[in-house]
C-alpha cells in the first residue's frame, strides 16, 4: 500500500518543499529551541519540551513554551491561563505545557515568539513547528519513537513522514530517541548528529496501580504506548480503548467508559493529555497516569544547550 500511494507522497513532499521555500524565516530576539519530529502523529514531543524547559530553568534562564494550539479555536498570540482556558480554546498540549511554565499559543509562531519575549522569556521552547518556515530555529531536536522509528520511509499518505528523513536531519541539531531503540534509529543517524536517549517514566504515585485491574483508554498518537506503560507498572489491563489523537471526549462517552470499568471491577485510567479533554465534572471519575521524560545522560543535553545560553540573563530560581 505504501508503494501504491508513493506518488501522492511525492506530491505531499513537493508541497512541503515549496512551503519551506516560501517567505523568509524571522530571527527572534531570543534563542528558539524547537522540539519537533519528522512523522505525523505523536512521538513524545510535549514531555521532551517540559524536560528541556526544566533543564533550562536549572541553569538560571527563563524559558517560555510556544505551541500552535492544535485542536483549539484560539489563533493567538495568547498567553495560556489554566484558570480560564480549556482544551477547546487552546488545545491539550498547551494546557500540559502551561502547567510547567509560561505558555503561548500562536498560529503565527513568529508573532507568538515576539509576545513571549516581550513578556520576559529569555528562551523559547517550541513544541512542534519544525516544518514551519517562518521562524528561524537556533537548535532543533528531532524526537523519534524508538519503537517505530521513521516507519516505512514513505511520505504522507504512503507512510508517516512529513518530509524525507535526510532533508529533515540536515536542519536538525540532534535526535532524541524516546524509549528503547528497536527501529535502529541511532545506527541510521550515527555520525551525522548527536543522539540523545530518554524514556517516559510514570511518576511515583502511579506505582499504586500495580496489581490493579484497569480499563485503559487514550486518544494520543500511539495509544498502545500508554497500555504498555501500564503493564510495565504491573497493572492488569483488562480492556483497552484507543481513540484518535486529540479526541474530544463527550460526557456520554466518558460515562460509558466509567460504567464499563465498574462492570469489569476495574479502574478507568487515562493519560494526562487525555485528562484535560475530559468534561470537568467527570474528570474526578478517572485515574490519571502522569509521565515524565527522563534523560539517560543529562550531560549530553547540557552540552547542546550551553551555546544557546551564552550571554543570556540568568537568575531564575532553580526547581
C-alpha atoms as a printed R data frame, in Angstrom:
    type eleno elety resid chain resno       x      y      z
1   ATOM     1    CA   UNK     A     1   0.000  0.000  0.000
2   ATOM     2    CA   UNK     A     2   2.892  2.342  0.795
3   ATOM     3    CA   UNK     A     3   4.347  1.920 -2.683
4   ATOM     4    CA   UNK     A     4   0.910  2.306 -4.266
5   ATOM     5    CA   UNK     A     5   0.425  5.635 -2.518
6   ATOM     6    CA   UNK     A     6   4.012  6.798 -3.126
7   ATOM     7    CA   UNK     A     7   3.025  9.183 -5.982
8   ATOM     8    CA   UNK     A     8   0.697 11.025 -3.604
9   ATOM     9    CA   UNK     A     9   3.538 11.094 -1.087
10  ATOM    10    CA   UNK     A    10   5.746 12.698 -3.739
11  ATOM    11    CA   UNK     A    11   3.148 15.441 -4.244
12  ATOM    12    CA   UNK     A    12   2.995 15.967 -0.474
13  ATOM    13    CA   UNK     A    13   6.785 16.251 -0.388
14  ATOM    14    CA   UNK     A    14   6.776 18.777 -3.235
15  ATOM    15    CA   UNK     A    15   4.182 20.885 -1.415
16  ATOM    16    CA   UNK     A    16   6.353 20.751  1.701
17  ATOM    17    CA   UNK     A    17   9.457 21.873 -0.201
18  ATOM    18    CA   UNK     A    18   7.562 24.782 -1.734
19  ATOM    19    CA   UNK     A    19   6.219 25.777  1.688
20  ATOM    20    CA   UNK     A    20   9.696 25.676  3.248
21  ATOM    21    CA   UNK     A    21  10.985 27.864  0.413
22  ATOM    22    CA   UNK     A    22   8.209 30.412  0.811
23  ATOM    23    CA   UNK     A    23   8.913 33.572  2.709
24  ATOM    24    CA   UNK     A    24  11.842 34.406  4.931
25  ATOM    25    CA   UNK     A    25  12.364 32.983  8.407
26  ATOM    26    CA   UNK     A    26  12.197 35.678 11.081
27  ATOM    27    CA   UNK     A    27  15.072 35.770 13.559
28  ATOM    28    CA   UNK     A    28  13.743 36.136 17.108
29  ATOM    29    CA   UNK     A    29  15.142 38.351 19.845
30  ATOM    30    CA   UNK     A    30  15.699 35.246 21.977
31  ATOM    31    CA   UNK     A    31  17.078 31.780 21.180
32  ATOM    32    CA   UNK     A    32  14.445 29.430 19.747
33  ATOM    33    CA   UNK     A    33  14.731 25.756 20.609
34  ATOM    34    CA   UNK     A    34  12.345 23.626 18.563
35  ATOM    35    CA   UNK     A    35  11.274 20.161 19.681
36  ATOM    36    CA   UNK     A    36   9.865 18.596 16.539
37  ATOM    37    CA   UNK     A    37   9.623 15.371 14.608
38  ATOM    38    CA   UNK     A    38   9.629 14.030 11.076
39  ATOM    39    CA   UNK     A    39   6.495 11.909 11.326
40  ATOM    40    CA   UNK     A    40   2.812 12.748 11.599
41  ATOM    41    CA   UNK     A    41   1.269 11.966 14.964
42  ATOM    42    CA   UNK     A    42   2.671 11.762 18.452
43  ATOM    43    CA   UNK     A    43   6.297 10.948 19.134
44  ATOM    44    CA   UNK     A    44   6.523 12.314 22.684
45  ATOM    45    CA   UNK     A    45   7.435 15.915 21.888
46  ATOM    46    CA   UNK     A    46   5.500 17.521 24.751
47  ATOM    47    CA   UNK     A    47   7.179 15.599 27.612
48  ATOM    48    CA   UNK     A    48  10.545 16.325 25.977
49  ATOM    49    CA   UNK     A    49   9.670 20.052 25.818
50  ATOM    50    CA   UNK     A    50   8.900 20.021 29.526
51  ATOM    51    CA   UNK     A    51  12.149 18.205 30.338
52  ATOM    52    CA   UNK     A    52  14.141 20.683 28.216
53  ATOM    53    CA   UNK     A    53  12.485 23.645 29.958
54  ATOM    54    CA   UNK     A    54  13.335 22.133 33.348
55  ATOM    55    CA   UNK     A    55  16.968 21.818 32.268
56  ATOM    56    CA   UNK     A    56  16.982 25.455 31.150
57  ATOM    57    CA   UNK     A    57  15.468 26.675 34.415
58  ATOM    58    CA   UNK     A    58  18.075 24.692 36.325
59  ATOM    59    CA   UNK     A    59  20.668 26.836 34.536
60  ATOM    60    CA   UNK     A    60  19.010 30.051 35.641
61  ATOM    61    CA   UNK     A    61  17.276 31.155 32.441
62  ATOM    62    CA   UNK     A    62  13.582 31.890 31.869
63  ATOM    63    CA   UNK     A    63  12.053 29.688 29.142
64  ATOM    64    CA   UNK     A    64   8.564 30.060 27.712
65  ATOM    65    CA   UNK     A    65   6.712 27.441 25.710
66  ATOM    66    CA   UNK     A    66   5.298 28.161 22.265
67  ATOM    67    CA   UNK     A    67   2.731 25.945 20.551
68  ATOM    68    CA   UNK     A    68   0.283 26.229 17.697
69  ATOM    69    CA   UNK     A    69  -2.572 25.140 19.955
70  ATOM    70    CA   UNK     A    70  -3.640 22.178 17.840
71  ATOM    71    CA   UNK     A    71  -7.305 21.362 18.403
72  ATOM    72    CA   UNK     A    72  -8.083 24.759 19.948
73  ATOM    73    CA   UNK     A    73 -10.034 27.643 18.445
74  ATOM    74    CA   UNK     A    74  -7.748 30.484 19.600
75  ATOM    75    CA   UNK     A    75  -5.332 31.780 16.989
76  ATOM    76    CA   UNK     A    76  -3.218 33.882 19.359
77  ATOM    77    CA   UNK     A    77  -0.772 35.142 20.233
78  ATOM    78    CA   UNK     A    78  -2.299 34.269 23.595
79  ATOM    79    CA   UNK     A    79  -0.786 33.523 26.993
80  ATOM    80    CA   UNK     A    80  -2.431 30.357 28.303
81  ATOM    81    CA   UNK     A    81  -4.303 30.796 31.584
82  ATOM    82    CA   UNK     A    82  -5.120 27.492 33.290
83  ATOM    83    CA   UNK     A    83  -7.861 29.214 35.249
84  ATOM    84    CA   UNK     A    84  -9.838 30.303 32.193
85  ATOM    85    CA   UNK     A    85  -8.738 28.313 29.132
86  ATOM    86    CA   UNK     A    86  -9.742 24.757 28.288
87  ATOM    87    CA   UNK     A    87  -8.674 22.325 25.569
88  ATOM    88    CA   UNK     A    88 -11.426 23.575 23.239
89  ATOM    89    CA   UNK     A    89  -9.843 27.026 23.396
90  ATOM    90    CA   UNK     A    90  -6.110 26.289 23.281
91  ATOM    91    CA   UNK     A    91  -5.701 22.532 22.699
92  ATOM    92    CA   UNK     A    92  -4.497 19.839 25.047
93  ATOM    93    CA   UNK     A    93  -0.736 20.284 24.616
94  ATOM    94    CA   UNK     A    94  -0.927 23.960 25.581
95  ATOM    95    CA   UNK     A    95  -2.609 23.071 28.882
96  ATOM    96    CA   UNK     A    96   0.041 20.451 29.657
97  ATOM    97    CA   UNK     A    97   2.841 22.898 28.909
98  ATOM    98    CA   UNK     A    98   1.227 25.743 30.861
99  ATOM    99    CA   UNK     A    99   1.245 23.550 33.971
100 ATOM   100    CA   UNK     A   100   5.065 23.692 33.799
101 ATOM   101    CA   UNK     A   101   5.709 27.307 32.850
102 ATOM   102    CA   UNK     A   102   4.561 30.280 30.749
103 ATOM   103    CA   UNK     A   103   2.992 29.065 27.504
104 ATOM   104    CA   UNK     A   104   1.920 30.986 24.424
105 ATOM   105    CA   UNK     A   105  -0.457 29.755 21.737
106 ATOM   106    CA   UNK     A   106   0.048 31.242 18.286
107 ATOM   107    CA   UNK     A   107  -0.755 30.062 14.783
108 ATOM   108    CA   UNK     A   108   1.799 32.686 13.706
109 ATOM   109    CA   UNK     A   109   4.863 31.336 15.506
110 ATOM   110    CA   UNK     A   110   6.952 34.458 14.892
111 ATOM   111    CA   UNK     A   111   4.252 36.665 16.439
112 ATOM   112    CA   UNK     A   112   3.986 34.277 19.369
113 ATOM   113    CA   UNK     A   113   7.722 34.481 19.938
114 ATOM   114    CA   UNK     A   114   7.630 38.279 19.946
115 ATOM   115    CA   UNK     A   115   4.836 38.233 22.529
116 ATOM   116    CA   UNK     A   116   6.657 35.731 24.757
117 ATOM   117    CA   UNK     A   117   9.903 37.713 24.651
118 ATOM   118    CA   UNK     A   118   8.032 40.942 25.450
119 ATOM   119    CA   UNK     A   119   6.587 39.155 28.495
120 ATOM   120    CA   UNK     A   120  10.052 38.233 29.771
121 ATOM   121    CA   UNK     A   121  11.046 34.959 28.132
122 ATOM   122    CA   UNK     A   122  14.771 34.582 27.547
123 ATOM   123    CA   UNK     A   123  14.500 31.281 25.621
124 ATOM   124    CA   UNK     A   124  11.622 29.921 23.523
125 ATOM   125    CA   UNK     A   125  10.903 26.185 23.705
126 ATOM   126    CA   UNK     A   126   8.671 25.449 20.727
127 ATOM   127    CA   UNK     A   127   6.505 22.318 20.763
128 ATOM   128    CA   UNK     A   128   6.344 21.161 17.126
129 ATOM   129    CA   UNK     A   129   6.794 23.578 14.210
130 ATOM   130    CA   UNK     A   130   9.977 22.034 12.824
131 ATOM   131    CA   UNK     A   131   8.456 22.271  9.338
132 ATOM   132    CA   UNK     A   132   7.283 25.870  9.905
133 ATOM   133    CA   UNK     A   133   9.314 28.125  7.582
134 ATOM   134    CA   UNK     A   134   8.507 31.485  9.171
135 ATOM   135    CA   UNK     A   135  10.559 31.325 12.393
136 ATOM   136    CA   UNK     A   136  14.300 30.676 12.497
137 ATOM   137    CA   UNK     A   137  15.404 27.981 14.946
138 ATOM   138    CA   UNK     A   138  18.665 28.149 16.862
139 ATOM   139    CA   UNK     A   139  18.510 24.476 17.830
140 ATOM   140    CA   UNK     A   140  16.104 21.761 16.703
141 ATOM   141    CA   UNK     A   141  15.715 18.443 18.486
142 ATOM   142    CA   UNK     A   142  14.028 15.713 16.449
143 ATOM   143    CA   UNK     A   143  12.087 13.339 18.707
144 ATOM   144    CA   UNK     A   144  11.789  9.776 17.409
145 ATOM   145    CA   UNK     A   145   9.749  7.000 18.976
146 ATOM   146    CA   UNK     A   146  12.310  4.237 19.354
147 ATOM   147    CA   UNK     A   147   9.671  1.554 18.823
148 ATOM   148    CA   UNK     A   148   8.704  2.627 15.292
149 ATOM   149    CA   UNK     A   149  11.489  4.956 14.125
150 ATOM   150    CA   UNK     A   150  10.688  6.589 10.786
151 ATOM   151    CA   UNK     A   151   8.104  3.984  9.801
152 ATOM   152    CA   UNK     A   152   8.142  2.630  6.244
153 ATOM   153    CA   UNK     A   153  10.185  5.561  4.943
154 ATOM   154    CA   UNK     A   154   7.354  6.967  2.800
155 ATOM   155    CA   UNK     A   155   5.787 10.417  2.947
156 ATOM   156    CA   UNK     A   156   2.161 11.029  3.950
157 ATOM   157    CA   UNK     A   157  -0.188  9.405  2.881
158 ATOM   158    CA   UNK     A   158   2.008  6.499  1.762
159 ATOM   159    CA   UNK     A   159   3.699  6.490  5.170
160 ATOM   160    CA   UNK     A   160   4.100  8.579  8.308
161 ATOM   161    CA   UNK     A   161   6.797 11.013  7.180
162 ATOM   162    CA   UNK     A   162   6.188 14.758  6.945
163 ATOM   163    CA   UNK     A   163   9.363 15.145  4.893
164 ATOM   164    CA   UNK     A   164  12.246 12.925  3.754
165 ATOM   165    CA   UNK     A   165  14.432 11.834  6.655
166 ATOM   166    CA   UNK     A   166  17.703 13.071  5.145
167 ATOM   167    CA   UNK     A   167  16.294 16.538  4.454
168 ATOM   168    CA   UNK     A   168  14.864 16.863  7.952
169 ATOM   169    CA   UNK     A   169  18.021 15.668  9.690
170 ATOM   170    CA   UNK     A   170  20.068 18.177  7.684
171 ATOM   171    CA   UNK     A   171  18.266 21.024  9.512
172 ATOM   172    CA   UNK     A   172  18.369 19.423 12.969
173 ATOM   173    CA   UNK     A   173  20.854 19.810 15.795
174 ATOM   174    CA   UNK     A   174  20.282 16.441 17.471
175 ATOM   175    CA   UNK     A   175  17.956 13.451 17.590
176 ATOM   176    CA   UNK     A   176  16.177 12.339 20.757
177 ATOM   177    CA   UNK     A   177  15.296  8.634 20.764
178 ATOM   178    CA   UNK     A   178  12.399  8.148 23.141
179 ATOM   179    CA   UNK     A   179  12.216  4.657 24.600
180 ATOM   180    CA   UNK     A   180  14.126  1.561 23.574
181 ATOM   181    CA   UNK     A   181  15.644  1.931 20.107
182 ATOM   182    CA   UNK     A   182  14.084 -1.092 18.440
183 ATOM   183    CA   UNK     A   183  13.990  0.551 14.997
184 ATOM   184    CA   UNK     A   184  17.740  1.172 14.628
185 ATOM   185    CA   UNK     A   185  17.417  4.974 14.765
186 ATOM   186    CA   UNK     A   186  20.835  5.568 16.340
187 ATOM   187    CA   UNK     A   187  22.509  3.296 13.797
188 ATOM   188    CA   UNK     A   188  20.909  5.286 10.982
189 ATOM   189    CA   UNK     A   189  21.812  8.692 12.433
190 ATOM   190    CA   UNK     A   190  25.226  7.800 13.877
191 ATOM   191    CA   UNK     A   191  27.965 10.197 12.813
192 ATOM   192    CA   UNK     A   192  25.598 12.756 11.315
193 ATOM   193    CA   UNK     A   193  24.062 14.182 14.523
194 ATOM   194    CA   UNK     A   194  24.315 13.752 18.281
195 ATOM   195    CA   UNK     A   195  21.807 11.185 19.555
196 ATOM   196    CA   UNK     A   196  20.236 11.634 22.976
197 ATOM   197    CA   UNK     A   197  18.216  8.947 24.721
198 ATOM   198    CA   UNK     A   198  15.269  9.451 27.034
199 ATOM   199    CA   UNK     A   199  12.410  7.383 28.377
200 ATOM   200    CA   UNK     A   200   8.900  8.173 29.546
201 ATOM   201    CA   UNK     A   201   8.623  7.231 33.199
202 ATOM   202    CA   UNK     A   202   5.395  7.289 35.254
203 ATOM   203    CA   UNK     A   203   5.547  9.463 38.353
204 ATOM   204    CA   UNK     A   204   5.910  7.695 41.694
205 ATOM   205    CA   UNK     A   205   2.196  7.870 42.604
206 ATOM   206    CA   UNK     A   206   1.356  5.786 39.527
207 ATOM   207    CA   UNK     A   207   3.041  2.759 41.086
208 ATOM   208    CA   UNK     A   208  -0.070  2.329 43.232
209 ATOM   209    CA   UNK     A   209  -1.692  0.793 40.119
210 ATOM   210    CA   UNK     A   210   0.489 -2.337 40.411
211 ATOM   211    CA   UNK     A   211  -1.805 -5.335 40.726
212 ATOM   212    CA   UNK     A   212  -4.934 -3.265 39.980
213 ATOM   213    CA   UNK     A   213  -7.384 -4.178 37.236
214 ATOM   214    CA   UNK     A   214  -7.726 -1.207 34.871
215 ATOM   215    CA   UNK     A   215  -9.708 -0.196 31.821
216 ATOM   216    CA   UNK     A   216  -7.244  1.928 29.866
217 ATOM   217    CA   UNK     A   217  -8.274  4.497 27.268
218 ATOM   218    CA   UNK     A   218  -6.188  7.028 25.372
219 ATOM   219    CA   UNK     A   219  -6.524  9.405 22.438
220 ATOM   220    CA   UNK     A   220  -2.843 10.040 21.690
221 ATOM   221    CA   UNK     A   221  -0.566  9.371 18.734
222 ATOM   222    CA   UNK     A   222   0.112  5.763 19.759
223 ATOM   223    CA   UNK     A   223  -2.309  4.596 22.481
224 ATOM   224    CA   UNK     A   224  -0.521  1.245 22.688
225 ATOM   225    CA   UNK     A   225   2.438  3.038 24.289
226 ATOM   226    CA   UNK     A   226   0.196  4.013 27.194
227 ATOM   227    CA   UNK     A   227  -1.172  0.492 27.515
228 ATOM   228    CA   UNK     A   228   2.371 -0.906 27.590
229 ATOM   229    CA   UNK     A   229   3.338  1.630 30.273
230 ATOM   230    CA   UNK     A   230   0.501  0.408 32.485
231 ATOM   231    CA   UNK     A   231   1.562 -3.195 32.020
232 ATOM   232    CA   UNK     A   232   5.145 -2.278 32.882
233 ATOM   233    CA   UNK     A   233   3.802 -0.763 36.120
234 ATOM   234    CA   UNK     A   234   2.248 -4.119 36.968
235 ATOM   235    CA   UNK     A   235  -1.355 -3.089 36.317
236 ATOM   236    CA   UNK     A   236  -3.726 -5.697 34.885
237 ATOM   237    CA   UNK     A   237  -5.096 -4.088 31.727
238 ATOM   238    CA   UNK     A   238  -8.437 -5.882 31.326
239 ATOM   239    CA   UNK     A   239  -9.631 -3.694 28.461
240 ATOM   240    CA   UNK     A   240  -8.012 -1.237 26.045
241 ATOM   241    CA   UNK     A   241  -9.899  1.580 24.335
242 ATOM   242    CA   UNK     A   242  -7.862  3.533 21.750
243 ATOM   243    CA   UNK     A   243  -9.202  6.822 20.379
244 ATOM   244    CA   UNK     A   244  -7.926  9.175 17.687
245 ATOM   245    CA   UNK     A   245  -5.227 11.666 18.656
246 ATOM   246    CA   UNK     A   246  -6.717 14.789 20.320
247 ATOM   247    CA   UNK     A   247 -10.130 13.092 20.557
248 ATOM   248    CA   UNK     A   248 -12.674 15.448 22.230
249 ATOM   249    CA   UNK     A   249 -14.495 13.300 24.795
250 ATOM   250    CA   UNK     A   250 -18.249 13.693 25.089
251 ATOM   251    CA   UNK     A   251 -19.865 13.258 28.525
252 ATOM   252    CA   UNK     A   252 -21.786 10.161 27.416
253 ATOM   253    CA   UNK     A   253 -18.552  8.562 26.149
254 ATOM   254    CA   UNK     A   254 -16.811  9.100 29.473
255 ATOM   255    CA   UNK     A   255 -19.755  7.756 31.457
256 ATOM   256    CA   UNK     A   256 -19.862  4.684 29.205
257 ATOM   257    CA   UNK     A   257 -16.178  4.075 29.943
258 ATOM   258    CA   UNK     A   258 -16.683  4.574 33.683
259 ATOM   259    CA   UNK     A   259 -19.681  2.222 33.713
260 ATOM   260    CA   UNK     A   260 -17.840 -0.407 31.678
261 ATOM   261    CA   UNK     A   261 -14.877 -0.241 34.082
262 ATOM   262    CA   UNK     A   262 -17.230 -0.726 37.038
263 ATOM   263    CA   UNK     A   263 -18.795 -3.756 35.362
264 ATOM   264    CA   UNK     A   264 -15.314 -5.235 34.958
265 ATOM   265    CA   UNK     A   265 -14.319 -4.428 38.522
266 ATOM   266    CA   UNK     A   266 -11.607 -2.149 37.133
267 ATOM   267    CA   UNK     A   267 -10.393  1.420 37.425
268 ATOM   268    CA   UNK     A   268 -10.818  3.690 34.377
269 ATOM   269    CA   UNK     A   269  -7.384  5.187 33.655
270 ATOM   270    CA   UNK     A   270  -6.029  7.570 31.032
271 ATOM   271    CA   UNK     A   271  -3.136  9.899 30.200
272 ATOM   272    CA   UNK     A   272  -2.623 13.478 31.369
273 ATOM   273    CA   UNK     A   273  -3.049 14.617 27.782
274 ATOM   274    CA   UNK     A   274  -6.447 12.912 27.615
275 ATOM   275    CA   UNK     A   275  -7.488 14.130 31.065
276 ATOM   276    CA   UNK     A   276  -7.507 17.789 30.004
277 ATOM   277    CA   UNK     A   277 -10.033 16.872 27.284
278 ATOM   278    CA   UNK     A   278 -12.475 15.221 29.689
279 ATOM   279    CA   UNK     A   279 -15.568 17.197 30.728
280 ATOM   280    CA   UNK     A   280 -14.743 18.944 34.021
281 ATOM   281    CA   UNK     A   281 -17.488 17.330 36.145
282 ATOM   282    CA   UNK     A   282 -16.382 13.826 35.088
283 ATOM   283    CA   UNK     A   283 -12.616 14.194 35.370
284 ATOM   284    CA   UNK     A   284 -12.596 13.073 39.005
285 ATOM   285    CA   UNK     A   285 -14.094  9.705 37.990
286 ATOM   286    CA   UNK     A   286 -10.984  8.724 36.019
287 ATOM   287    CA   UNK     A   287  -7.494  7.909 37.331
288 ATOM   288    CA   UNK     A   288  -4.787  9.869 35.531
289 ATOM   289    CA   UNK     A   289  -1.273  8.498 34.986
290 ATOM   290    CA   UNK     A   290   1.289 11.314 34.568
291 ATOM   291    CA   UNK     A   291   4.640 10.533 32.928
292 ATOM   292    CA   UNK     A   292   7.858 12.499 32.579
293 ATOM   293    CA   UNK     A   293  10.798 12.311 30.191
294 ATOM   294    CA   UNK     A   294  13.995 11.151 31.896
295 ATOM   295    CA   UNK     A   295  17.360 11.594 30.155
296 ATOM   296    CA   UNK     A   296  19.789  8.685 30.034
297 ATOM   297    CA   UNK     A   297  22.717 11.141 30.010
298 ATOM   298    CA   UNK     A   298  21.693 14.622 31.208
299 ATOM   299    CA   UNK     A   299  25.215 15.878 30.451
300 ATOM   300    CA   UNK     A   300  24.621 15.274 26.729
301 ATOM   301    CA   UNK     A   301  21.675 17.678 26.828
302 ATOM   302    CA   UNK     A   302  23.766 20.192 28.797
303 ATOM   303    CA   UNK     A   303  26.367 20.243 26.018
304 ATOM   304    CA   UNK     A   304  23.691 21.007 23.419
305 ATOM   305    CA   UNK     A   305  22.095 23.760 25.492
306 ATOM   306    CA   UNK     A   306  25.324 25.522 26.517
307 ATOM   307    CA   UNK     A   307  25.845 27.519 23.278
308 ATOM   308    CA   UNK     A   308  22.255 28.830 23.466
309 ATOM   309    CA   UNK     A   309  22.798 30.262 26.934
310 ATOM   310    CA   UNK     A   310  25.867 32.387 26.212
311 ATOM   311    CA   UNK     A   311  25.109 35.980 27.084
312 ATOM   312    CA   UNK     A   312  21.601 35.315 28.379
313 ATOM   313    CA   UNK     A   313  20.448 36.870 31.679
314 ATOM   314    CA   UNK     A   314  20.294 34.317 34.471
315 ATOM   315    CA   UNK     A   315  18.850 34.212 37.955
316 ATOM   316    CA   UNK     A   316  15.619 32.225 37.521
317 ATOM   317    CA   UNK     A   317  15.154 30.159 40.703
318 ATOM   318    CA   UNK     A   318  16.081 26.510 40.275
319 ATOM   319    CA   UNK     A   319  13.389 23.850 40.691
